[in-house]
Short mmCIF file of C-alpha atoms and ligand atoms in Angstrom, two decimals:
data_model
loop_
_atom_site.label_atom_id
_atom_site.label_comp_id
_atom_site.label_asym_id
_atom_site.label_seq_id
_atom_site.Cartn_x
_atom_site.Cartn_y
_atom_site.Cartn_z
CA UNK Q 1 0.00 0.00 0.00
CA UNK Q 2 1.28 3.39 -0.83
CA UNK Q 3 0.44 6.45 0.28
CA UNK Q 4 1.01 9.90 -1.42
CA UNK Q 5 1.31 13.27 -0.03
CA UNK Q 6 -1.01 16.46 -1.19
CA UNK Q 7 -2.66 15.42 -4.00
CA UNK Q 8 -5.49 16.72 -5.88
CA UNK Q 9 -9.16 15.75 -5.58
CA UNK Q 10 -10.56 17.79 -8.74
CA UNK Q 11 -9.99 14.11 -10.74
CA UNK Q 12 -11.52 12.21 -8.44
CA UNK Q 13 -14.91 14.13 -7.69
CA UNK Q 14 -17.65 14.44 -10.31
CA UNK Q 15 -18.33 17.91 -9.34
CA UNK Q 16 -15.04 18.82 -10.57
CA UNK Q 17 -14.15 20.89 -7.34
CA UNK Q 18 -10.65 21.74 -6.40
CA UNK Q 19 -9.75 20.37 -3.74
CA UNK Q 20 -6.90 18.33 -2.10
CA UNK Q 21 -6.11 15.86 0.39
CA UNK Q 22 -3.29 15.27 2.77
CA UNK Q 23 -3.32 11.66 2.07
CA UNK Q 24 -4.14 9.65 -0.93
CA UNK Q 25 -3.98 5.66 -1.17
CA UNK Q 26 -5.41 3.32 -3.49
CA UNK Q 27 -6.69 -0.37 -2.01
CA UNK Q 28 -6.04 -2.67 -4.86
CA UNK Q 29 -6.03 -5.79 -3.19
CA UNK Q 30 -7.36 -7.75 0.22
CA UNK Q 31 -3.67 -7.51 1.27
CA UNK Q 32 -3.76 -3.52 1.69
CA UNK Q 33 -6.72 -3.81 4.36
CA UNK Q 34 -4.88 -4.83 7.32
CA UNK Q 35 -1.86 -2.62 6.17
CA UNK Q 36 -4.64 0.40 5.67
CA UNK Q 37 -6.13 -0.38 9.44
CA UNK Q 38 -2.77 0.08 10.33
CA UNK Q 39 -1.82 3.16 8.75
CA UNK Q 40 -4.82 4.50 10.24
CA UNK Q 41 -4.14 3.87 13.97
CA UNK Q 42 -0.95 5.16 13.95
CA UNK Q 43 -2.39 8.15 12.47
CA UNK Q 44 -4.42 10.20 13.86
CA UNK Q 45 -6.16 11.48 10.72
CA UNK Q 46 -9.68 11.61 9.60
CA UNK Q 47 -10.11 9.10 6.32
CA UNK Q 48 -12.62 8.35 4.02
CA UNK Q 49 -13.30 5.75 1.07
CA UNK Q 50 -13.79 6.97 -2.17
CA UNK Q 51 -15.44 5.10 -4.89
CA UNK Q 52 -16.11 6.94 -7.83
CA UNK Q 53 -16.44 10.56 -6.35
CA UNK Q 54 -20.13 10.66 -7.39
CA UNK Q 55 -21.87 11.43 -4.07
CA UNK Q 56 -19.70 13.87 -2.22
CA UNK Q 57 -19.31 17.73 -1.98
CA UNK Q 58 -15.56 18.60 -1.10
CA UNK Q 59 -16.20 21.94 0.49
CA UNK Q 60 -13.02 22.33 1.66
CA UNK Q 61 -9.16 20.55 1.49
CA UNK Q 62 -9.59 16.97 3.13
CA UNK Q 63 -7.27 17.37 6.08
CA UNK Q 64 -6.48 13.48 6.35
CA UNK Q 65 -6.27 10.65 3.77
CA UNK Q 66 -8.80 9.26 0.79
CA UNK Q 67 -8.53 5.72 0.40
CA UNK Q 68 -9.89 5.02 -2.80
CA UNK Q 69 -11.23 1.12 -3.56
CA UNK Q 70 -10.15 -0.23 -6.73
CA UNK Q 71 -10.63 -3.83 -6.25
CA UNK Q 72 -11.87 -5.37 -9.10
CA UNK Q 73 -13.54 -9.32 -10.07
CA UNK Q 74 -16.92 -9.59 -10.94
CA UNK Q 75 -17.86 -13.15 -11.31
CA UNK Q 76 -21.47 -15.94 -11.16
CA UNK Q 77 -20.70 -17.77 -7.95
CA UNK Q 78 -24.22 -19.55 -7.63
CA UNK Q 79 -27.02 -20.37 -8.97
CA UNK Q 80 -31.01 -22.35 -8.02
CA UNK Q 81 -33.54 -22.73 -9.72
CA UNK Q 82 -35.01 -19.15 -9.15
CA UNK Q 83 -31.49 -16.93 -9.07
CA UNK Q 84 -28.37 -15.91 -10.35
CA UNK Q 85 -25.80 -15.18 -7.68
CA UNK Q 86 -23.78 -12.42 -8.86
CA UNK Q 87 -21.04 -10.84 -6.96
CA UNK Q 88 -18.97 -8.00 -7.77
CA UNK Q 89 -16.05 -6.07 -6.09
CA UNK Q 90 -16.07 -2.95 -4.99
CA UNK Q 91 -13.90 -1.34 -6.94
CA UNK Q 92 -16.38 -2.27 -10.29
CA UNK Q 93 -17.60 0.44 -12.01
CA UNK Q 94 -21.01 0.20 -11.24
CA UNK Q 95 -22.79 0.58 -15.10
CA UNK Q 96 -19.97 -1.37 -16.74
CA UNK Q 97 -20.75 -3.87 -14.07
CA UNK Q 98 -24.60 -3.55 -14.81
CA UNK Q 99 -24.15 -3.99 -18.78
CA UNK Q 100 -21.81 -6.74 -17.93
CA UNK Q 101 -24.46 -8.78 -16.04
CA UNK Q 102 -26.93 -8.42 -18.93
CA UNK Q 103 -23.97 -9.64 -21.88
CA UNK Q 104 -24.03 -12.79 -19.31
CA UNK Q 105 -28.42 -12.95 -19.71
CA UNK Q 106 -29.18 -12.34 -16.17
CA UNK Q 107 -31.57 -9.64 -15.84
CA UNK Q 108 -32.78 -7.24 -12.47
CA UNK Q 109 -29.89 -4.43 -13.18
CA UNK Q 110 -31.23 -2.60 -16.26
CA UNK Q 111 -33.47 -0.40 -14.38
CA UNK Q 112 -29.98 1.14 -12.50
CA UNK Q 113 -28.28 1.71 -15.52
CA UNK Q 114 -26.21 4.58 -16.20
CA UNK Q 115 -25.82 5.09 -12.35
CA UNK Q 116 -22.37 6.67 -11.96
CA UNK Q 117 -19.88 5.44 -9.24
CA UNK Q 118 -18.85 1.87 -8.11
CA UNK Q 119 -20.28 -1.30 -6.96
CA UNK Q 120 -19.02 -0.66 -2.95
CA UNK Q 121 -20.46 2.40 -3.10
CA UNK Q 122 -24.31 1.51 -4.31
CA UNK Q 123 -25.00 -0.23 -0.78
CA UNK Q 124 -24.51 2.94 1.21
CA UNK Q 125 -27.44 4.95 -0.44
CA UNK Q 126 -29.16 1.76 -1.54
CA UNK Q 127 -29.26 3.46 -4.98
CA UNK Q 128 -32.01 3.50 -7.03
CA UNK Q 129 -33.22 4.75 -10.02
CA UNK Q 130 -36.93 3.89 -12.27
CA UNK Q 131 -38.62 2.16 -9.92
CA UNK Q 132 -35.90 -0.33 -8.72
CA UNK Q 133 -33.71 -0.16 -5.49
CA UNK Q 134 -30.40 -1.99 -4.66
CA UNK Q 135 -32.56 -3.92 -2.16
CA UNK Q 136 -34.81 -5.34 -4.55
CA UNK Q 137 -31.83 -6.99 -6.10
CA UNK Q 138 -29.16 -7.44 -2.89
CA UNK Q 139 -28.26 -11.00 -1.21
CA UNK Q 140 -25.15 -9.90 0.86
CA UNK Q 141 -22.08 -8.11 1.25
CA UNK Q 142 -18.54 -7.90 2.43
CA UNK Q 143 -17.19 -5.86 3.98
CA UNK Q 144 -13.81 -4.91 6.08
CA UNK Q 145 -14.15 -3.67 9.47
CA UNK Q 146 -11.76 -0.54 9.95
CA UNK Q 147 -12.09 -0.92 13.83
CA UNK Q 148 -11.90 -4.77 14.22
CA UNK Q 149 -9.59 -5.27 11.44
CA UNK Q 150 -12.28 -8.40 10.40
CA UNK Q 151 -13.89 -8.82 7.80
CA UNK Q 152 -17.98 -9.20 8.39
CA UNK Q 153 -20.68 -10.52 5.95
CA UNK Q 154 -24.21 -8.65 6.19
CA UNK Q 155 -27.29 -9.58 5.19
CA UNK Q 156 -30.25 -7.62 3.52
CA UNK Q 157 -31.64 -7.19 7.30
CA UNK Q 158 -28.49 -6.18 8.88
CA UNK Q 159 -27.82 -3.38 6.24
CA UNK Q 160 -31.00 -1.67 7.28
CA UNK Q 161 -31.61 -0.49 3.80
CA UNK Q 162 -34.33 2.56 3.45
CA UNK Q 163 -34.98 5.17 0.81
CA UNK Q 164 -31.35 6.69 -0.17
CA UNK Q 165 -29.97 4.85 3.25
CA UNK Q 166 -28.19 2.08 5.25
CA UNK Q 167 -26.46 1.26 8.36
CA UNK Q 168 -23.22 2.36 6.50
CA UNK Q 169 -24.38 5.38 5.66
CA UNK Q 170 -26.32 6.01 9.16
CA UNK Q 171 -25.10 4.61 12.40
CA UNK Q 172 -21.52 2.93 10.93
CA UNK Q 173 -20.67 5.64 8.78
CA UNK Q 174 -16.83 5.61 7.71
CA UNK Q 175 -16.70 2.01 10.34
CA UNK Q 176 -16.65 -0.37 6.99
CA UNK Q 177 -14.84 -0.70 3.81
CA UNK Q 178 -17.40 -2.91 1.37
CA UNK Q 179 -15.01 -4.84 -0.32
CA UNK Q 180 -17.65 -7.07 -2.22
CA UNK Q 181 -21.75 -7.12 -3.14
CA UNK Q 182 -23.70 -10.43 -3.97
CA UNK Q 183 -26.79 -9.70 -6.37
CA UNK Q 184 -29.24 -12.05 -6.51
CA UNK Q 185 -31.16 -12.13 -9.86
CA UNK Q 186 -34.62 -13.46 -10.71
CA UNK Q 187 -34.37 -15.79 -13.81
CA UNK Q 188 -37.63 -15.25 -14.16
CA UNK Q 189 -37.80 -11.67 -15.42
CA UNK Q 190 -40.52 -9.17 -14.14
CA UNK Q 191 -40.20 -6.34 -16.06
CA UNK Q 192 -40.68 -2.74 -14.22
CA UNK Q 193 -42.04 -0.30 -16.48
CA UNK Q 194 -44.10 1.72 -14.91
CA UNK Q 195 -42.38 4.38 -14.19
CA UNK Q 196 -41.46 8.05 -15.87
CA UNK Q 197 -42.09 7.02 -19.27
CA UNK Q 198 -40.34 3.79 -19.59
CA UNK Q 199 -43.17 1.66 -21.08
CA UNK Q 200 -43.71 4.40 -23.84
CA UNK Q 201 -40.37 4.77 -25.14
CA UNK Q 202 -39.52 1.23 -24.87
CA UNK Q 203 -39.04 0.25 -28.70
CA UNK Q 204 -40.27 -3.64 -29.31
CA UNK Q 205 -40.65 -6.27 -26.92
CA UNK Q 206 -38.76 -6.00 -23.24
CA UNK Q 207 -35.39 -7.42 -22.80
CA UNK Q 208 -32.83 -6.48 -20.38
CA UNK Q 209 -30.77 -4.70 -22.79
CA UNK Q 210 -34.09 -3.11 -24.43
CA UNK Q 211 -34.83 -1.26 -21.05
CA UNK Q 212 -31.17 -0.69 -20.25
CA UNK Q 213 -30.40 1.44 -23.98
CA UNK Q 214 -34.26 2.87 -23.01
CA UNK Q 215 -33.34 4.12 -19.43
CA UNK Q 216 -29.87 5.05 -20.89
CA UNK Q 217 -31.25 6.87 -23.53
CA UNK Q 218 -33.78 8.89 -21.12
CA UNK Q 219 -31.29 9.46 -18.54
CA UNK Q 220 -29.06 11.09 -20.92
CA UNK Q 221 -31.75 13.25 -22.18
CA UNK Q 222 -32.65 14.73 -18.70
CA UNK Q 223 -29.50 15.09 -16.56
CA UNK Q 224 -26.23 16.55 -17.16
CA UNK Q 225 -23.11 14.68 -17.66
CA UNK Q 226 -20.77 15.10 -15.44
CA UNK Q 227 -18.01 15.03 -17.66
CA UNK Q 228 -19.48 18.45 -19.26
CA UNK Q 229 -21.02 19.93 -16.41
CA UNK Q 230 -20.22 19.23 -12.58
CA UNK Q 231 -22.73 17.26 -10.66
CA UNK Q 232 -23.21 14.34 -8.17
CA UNK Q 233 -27.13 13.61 -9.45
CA UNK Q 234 -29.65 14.76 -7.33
CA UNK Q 235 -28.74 16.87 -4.75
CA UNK Q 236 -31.47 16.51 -2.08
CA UNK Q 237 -33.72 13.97 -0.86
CA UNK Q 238 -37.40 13.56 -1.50
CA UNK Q 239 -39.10 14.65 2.02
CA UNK Q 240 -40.61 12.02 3.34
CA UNK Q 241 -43.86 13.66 5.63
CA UNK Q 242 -46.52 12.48 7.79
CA UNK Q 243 -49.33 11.81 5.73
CA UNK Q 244 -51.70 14.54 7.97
CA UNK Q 245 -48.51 17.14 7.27
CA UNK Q 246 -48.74 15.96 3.51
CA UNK Q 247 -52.88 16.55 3.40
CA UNK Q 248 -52.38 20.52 5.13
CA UNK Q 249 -49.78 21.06 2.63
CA UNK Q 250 -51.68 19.72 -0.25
CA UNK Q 251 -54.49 21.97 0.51
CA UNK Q 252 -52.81 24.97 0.18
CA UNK Q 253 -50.71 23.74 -2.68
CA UNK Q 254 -53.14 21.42 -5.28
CA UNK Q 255 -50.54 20.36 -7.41
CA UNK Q 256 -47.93 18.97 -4.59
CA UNK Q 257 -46.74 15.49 -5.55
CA UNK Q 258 -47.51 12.41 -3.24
CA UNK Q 259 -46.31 8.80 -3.20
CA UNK Q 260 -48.02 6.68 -0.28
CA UNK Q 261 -45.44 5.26 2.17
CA UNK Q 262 -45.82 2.72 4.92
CA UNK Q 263 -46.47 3.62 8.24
CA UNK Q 264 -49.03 6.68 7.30
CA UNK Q 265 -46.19 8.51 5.72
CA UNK Q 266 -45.99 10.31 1.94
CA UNK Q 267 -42.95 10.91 -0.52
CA UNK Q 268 -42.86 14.38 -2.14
CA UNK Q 269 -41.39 15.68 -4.95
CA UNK Q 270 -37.94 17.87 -4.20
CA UNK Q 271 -37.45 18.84 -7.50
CA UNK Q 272 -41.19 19.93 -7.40
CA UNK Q 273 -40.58 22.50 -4.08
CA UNK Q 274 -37.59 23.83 -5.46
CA UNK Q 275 -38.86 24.61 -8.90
CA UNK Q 276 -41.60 26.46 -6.99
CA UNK Q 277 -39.70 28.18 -4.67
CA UNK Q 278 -38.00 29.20 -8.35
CA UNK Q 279 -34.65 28.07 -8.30
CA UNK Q 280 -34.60 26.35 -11.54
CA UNK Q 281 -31.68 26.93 -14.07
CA UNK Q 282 -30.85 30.11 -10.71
CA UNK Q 283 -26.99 30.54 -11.55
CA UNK Q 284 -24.63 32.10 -9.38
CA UNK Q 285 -21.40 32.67 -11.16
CA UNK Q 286 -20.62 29.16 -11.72
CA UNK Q 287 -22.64 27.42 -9.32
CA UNK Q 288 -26.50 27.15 -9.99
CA UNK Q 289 -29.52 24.71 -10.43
CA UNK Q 290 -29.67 22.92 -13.51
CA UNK Q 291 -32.26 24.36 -16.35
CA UNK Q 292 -33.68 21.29 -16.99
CA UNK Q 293 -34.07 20.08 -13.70
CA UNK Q 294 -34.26 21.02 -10.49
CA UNK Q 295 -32.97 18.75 -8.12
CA UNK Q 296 -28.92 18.71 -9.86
CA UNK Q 297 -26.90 21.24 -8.47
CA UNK Q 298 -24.07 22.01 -10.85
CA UNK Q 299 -20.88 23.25 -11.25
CA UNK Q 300 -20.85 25.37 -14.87
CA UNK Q 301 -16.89 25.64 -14.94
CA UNK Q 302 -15.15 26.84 -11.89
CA UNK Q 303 -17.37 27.22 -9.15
CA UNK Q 304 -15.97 25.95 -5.32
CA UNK Q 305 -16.99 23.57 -3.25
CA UNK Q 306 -18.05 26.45 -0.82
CA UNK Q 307 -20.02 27.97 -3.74
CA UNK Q 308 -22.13 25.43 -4.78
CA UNK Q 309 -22.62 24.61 -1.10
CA UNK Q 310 -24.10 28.41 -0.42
CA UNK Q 311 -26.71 28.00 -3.24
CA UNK Q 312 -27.35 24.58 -2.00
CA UNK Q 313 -27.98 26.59 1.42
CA UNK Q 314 -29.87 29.13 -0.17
CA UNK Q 315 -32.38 26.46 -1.82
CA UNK Q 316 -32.69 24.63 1.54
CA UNK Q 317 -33.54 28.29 3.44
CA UNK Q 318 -36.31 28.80 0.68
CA UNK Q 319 -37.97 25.71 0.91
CA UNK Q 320 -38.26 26.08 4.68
CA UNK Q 321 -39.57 29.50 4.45
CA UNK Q 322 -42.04 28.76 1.49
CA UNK Q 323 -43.64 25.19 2.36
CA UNK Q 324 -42.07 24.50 5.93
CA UNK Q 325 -39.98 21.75 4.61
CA UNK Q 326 -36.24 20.67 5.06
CA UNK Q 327 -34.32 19.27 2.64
CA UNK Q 328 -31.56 17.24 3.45
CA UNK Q 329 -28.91 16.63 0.98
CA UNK Q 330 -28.58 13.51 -0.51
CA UNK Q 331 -24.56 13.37 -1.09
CA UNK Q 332 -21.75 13.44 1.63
CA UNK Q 333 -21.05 16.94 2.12
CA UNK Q 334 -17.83 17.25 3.62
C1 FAD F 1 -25.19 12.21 -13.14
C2 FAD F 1 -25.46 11.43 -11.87
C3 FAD F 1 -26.61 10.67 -11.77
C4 FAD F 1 -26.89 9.96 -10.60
N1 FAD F 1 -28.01 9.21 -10.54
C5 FAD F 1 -28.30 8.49 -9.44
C6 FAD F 1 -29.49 7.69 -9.38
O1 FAD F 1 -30.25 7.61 -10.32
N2 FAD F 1 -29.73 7.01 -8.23
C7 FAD F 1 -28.89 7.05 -7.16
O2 FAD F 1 -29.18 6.39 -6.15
N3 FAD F 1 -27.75 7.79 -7.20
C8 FAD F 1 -27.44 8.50 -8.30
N4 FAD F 1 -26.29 9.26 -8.35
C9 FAD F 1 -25.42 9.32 -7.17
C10 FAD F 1 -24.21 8.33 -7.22
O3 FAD F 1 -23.93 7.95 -8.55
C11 FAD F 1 -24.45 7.08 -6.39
O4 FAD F 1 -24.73 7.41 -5.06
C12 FAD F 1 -23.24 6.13 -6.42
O5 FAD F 1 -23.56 4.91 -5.77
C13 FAD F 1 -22.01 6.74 -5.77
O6 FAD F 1 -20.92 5.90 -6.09
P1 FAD F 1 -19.42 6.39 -5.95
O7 FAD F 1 -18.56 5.18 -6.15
O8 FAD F 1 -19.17 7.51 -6.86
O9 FAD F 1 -19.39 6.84 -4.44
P2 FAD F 1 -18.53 8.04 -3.79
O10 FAD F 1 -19.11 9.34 -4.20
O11 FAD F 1 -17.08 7.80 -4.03
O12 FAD F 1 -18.87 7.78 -2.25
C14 FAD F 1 -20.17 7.98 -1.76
C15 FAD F 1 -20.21 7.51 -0.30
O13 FAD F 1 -19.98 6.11 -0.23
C16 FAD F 1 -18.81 5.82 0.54
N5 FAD F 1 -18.13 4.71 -0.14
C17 FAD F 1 -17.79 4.64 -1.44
N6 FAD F 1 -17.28 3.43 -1.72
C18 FAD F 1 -17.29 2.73 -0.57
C19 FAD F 1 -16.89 1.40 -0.20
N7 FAD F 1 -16.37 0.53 -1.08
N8 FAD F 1 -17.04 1.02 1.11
C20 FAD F 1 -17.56 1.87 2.02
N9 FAD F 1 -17.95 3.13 1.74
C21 FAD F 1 -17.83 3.54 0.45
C22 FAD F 1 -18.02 7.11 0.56
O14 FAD F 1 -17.19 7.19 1.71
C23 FAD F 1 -19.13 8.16 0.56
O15 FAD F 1 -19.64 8.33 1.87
C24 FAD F 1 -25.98 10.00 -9.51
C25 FAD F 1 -24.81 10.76 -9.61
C26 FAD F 1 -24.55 11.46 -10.79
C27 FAD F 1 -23.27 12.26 -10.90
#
């Protein structure tokens, strides 16, 4: 394992922010964990794991060192008469990994296609995407255990997976290095189609690949690539109210968006409150909303992490003030 001094984050971040970090190491193999654990307890620097950048806000220089996975193997290691087993590292690019499992005819994936980021990384958000979650498809993980030096397998249950959550990204936040996910695929396919327009612009019968080009395709057409403009997806989380908050809202606001959610809860729309509160396409130098939609804060050219943080304040203020509400970002903000 080798670890480099001041070295710049602006690569490694699909914002594109400038920033750096103290320490930067790459885990390429299951022999740099212990040697990592080690590193870290005889110094006394914050860390964090870094995937593909995709989810985090560097507001400021990281003061302590990025360990960033890059173990790779993707392989079947089971199968019944109902599933695939798939299991991936973490260090997988998580849409190569995606059109990789549909090459090999197992299907569940294509609804997450196009997700940026890496396989260790999709557990901690359970990330989701056209009516599919990582839970619908998840069997288990691995992962290392920064303050045991062991490595643990969790089940679904024990990863307490919720809407954009998980134990790791909850309670044992920074504990856990997921060094490998286990997918478990249906062999018999049920298509989901029902949502944002899949089933219309779905040419010809479903397949796996069919809905993967079709989600690709729509994906593409709606949010910005981050390789052209700065972003980490969507920025905040759907509010999640109680469903008598969600009814005295509604009545003053006809048009507000509701999903039903157990326990006499409702999902609103984010995107919706902010492009009321009119903060769609707002631009502030080189920070701003996105035109075409309102939940991607972006990064136009050179805009700071503190910048796009203030408008990113500035949306959450407005939201509060206009409909009572507070948004809570969806990336790491650090
Ligand atoms: C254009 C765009 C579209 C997006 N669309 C979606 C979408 O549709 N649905 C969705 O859910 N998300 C979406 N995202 C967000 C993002 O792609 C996902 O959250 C993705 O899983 C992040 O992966 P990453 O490897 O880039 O994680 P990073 O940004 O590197 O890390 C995110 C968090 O996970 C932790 N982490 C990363 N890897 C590991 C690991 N191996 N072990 C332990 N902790 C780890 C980090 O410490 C950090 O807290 C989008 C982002 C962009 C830029």
């Amino acid at each position: 394992m080798k670890v480099v001094e001041n070295q710049s984050l602006q690569g490694l971040n699909t914002f594109g922010v400038v920033a750096k970090t103290r320490y930067l190491t790459s885990l390429n193999g299951l022999d740099d964990l212990p040697q990592y654990a080690e590193w870290l307890s005889a110094n006394d620097v914050p860390s964090l794991v870094l995937g593909g950048g995709s989810n985090l806000l560097f507001k400021n220089d990281f003061t302590g060192i990025v360990a960033k996975v890059d173990l790779a193997e993707k392989s079947l290691i089971d199968s019944d008469n109902d599933f695939y087993y798939v299991q991936a590292a973490g260090g997988e690019n998580w849409h190569q990994f995606v059109r990789w499992t549909i090459d090999q005819g197992y299907a569940g994936l294509e609804n997450l296609s196009l997700i940026p980021g890496t396989v260790g990384a999709a557990p901690i958000q359970n990330i989701g995407a056209y009516g599919v979650e990582l839970v619908d498809v998840f069997e288990s993980l691995q992962a290392f255990d920064l303050q045991t030096g062991e490595v643990r397998e969790f089940s679904k249950e024990a990863c307490q997976f919720a809407y954009r959550d998980s134990f790791f990204k909850s309670q044992a936040y920074g504990r856990y290095i997921i060094l490998s996910v286990t997918f478990r695929l249906a062999k018999k396919t049920d298509w989901k189609l029902n949502y944002a327009g899949v089933k219309d612009q779905l040419e010809g019968e479903p397949t796996a690949r069919a809905i993967s080009d079709c989600i690709m395709a729509i994906r593409q057409s709606k949010l910005p690539d981050p390789a052209v403009i700065g972003n980490a997806g969507s920025f905040f989380k759907n509010p999640i109210l109680d469903k008598s908050a969600w009814e005295t809202l509604r009545a003053q606001n006809e048009n507000l968006p509701g999903w039903e959610q157990p326990e006499n809860t409702m999902k609103t729309s984010a995107a919706w409150l902010i492009d009321q509160a009119g903060w769609k396409g707002h631009r502030e130098g080189d920070a701003g909303i996105y035109k075409n939609h309102a939940l991607v804060l972006v990064n136009h050219a050179n805009a700071t992490g503190a910048d796009l943080w203030g408008v990113a304040q500035q949306v959450i203020y407005s939201v509060q003030d206009k409909f009572g509400i507070e948004l809570e970002p969806e990336p790491r903000v650090l």
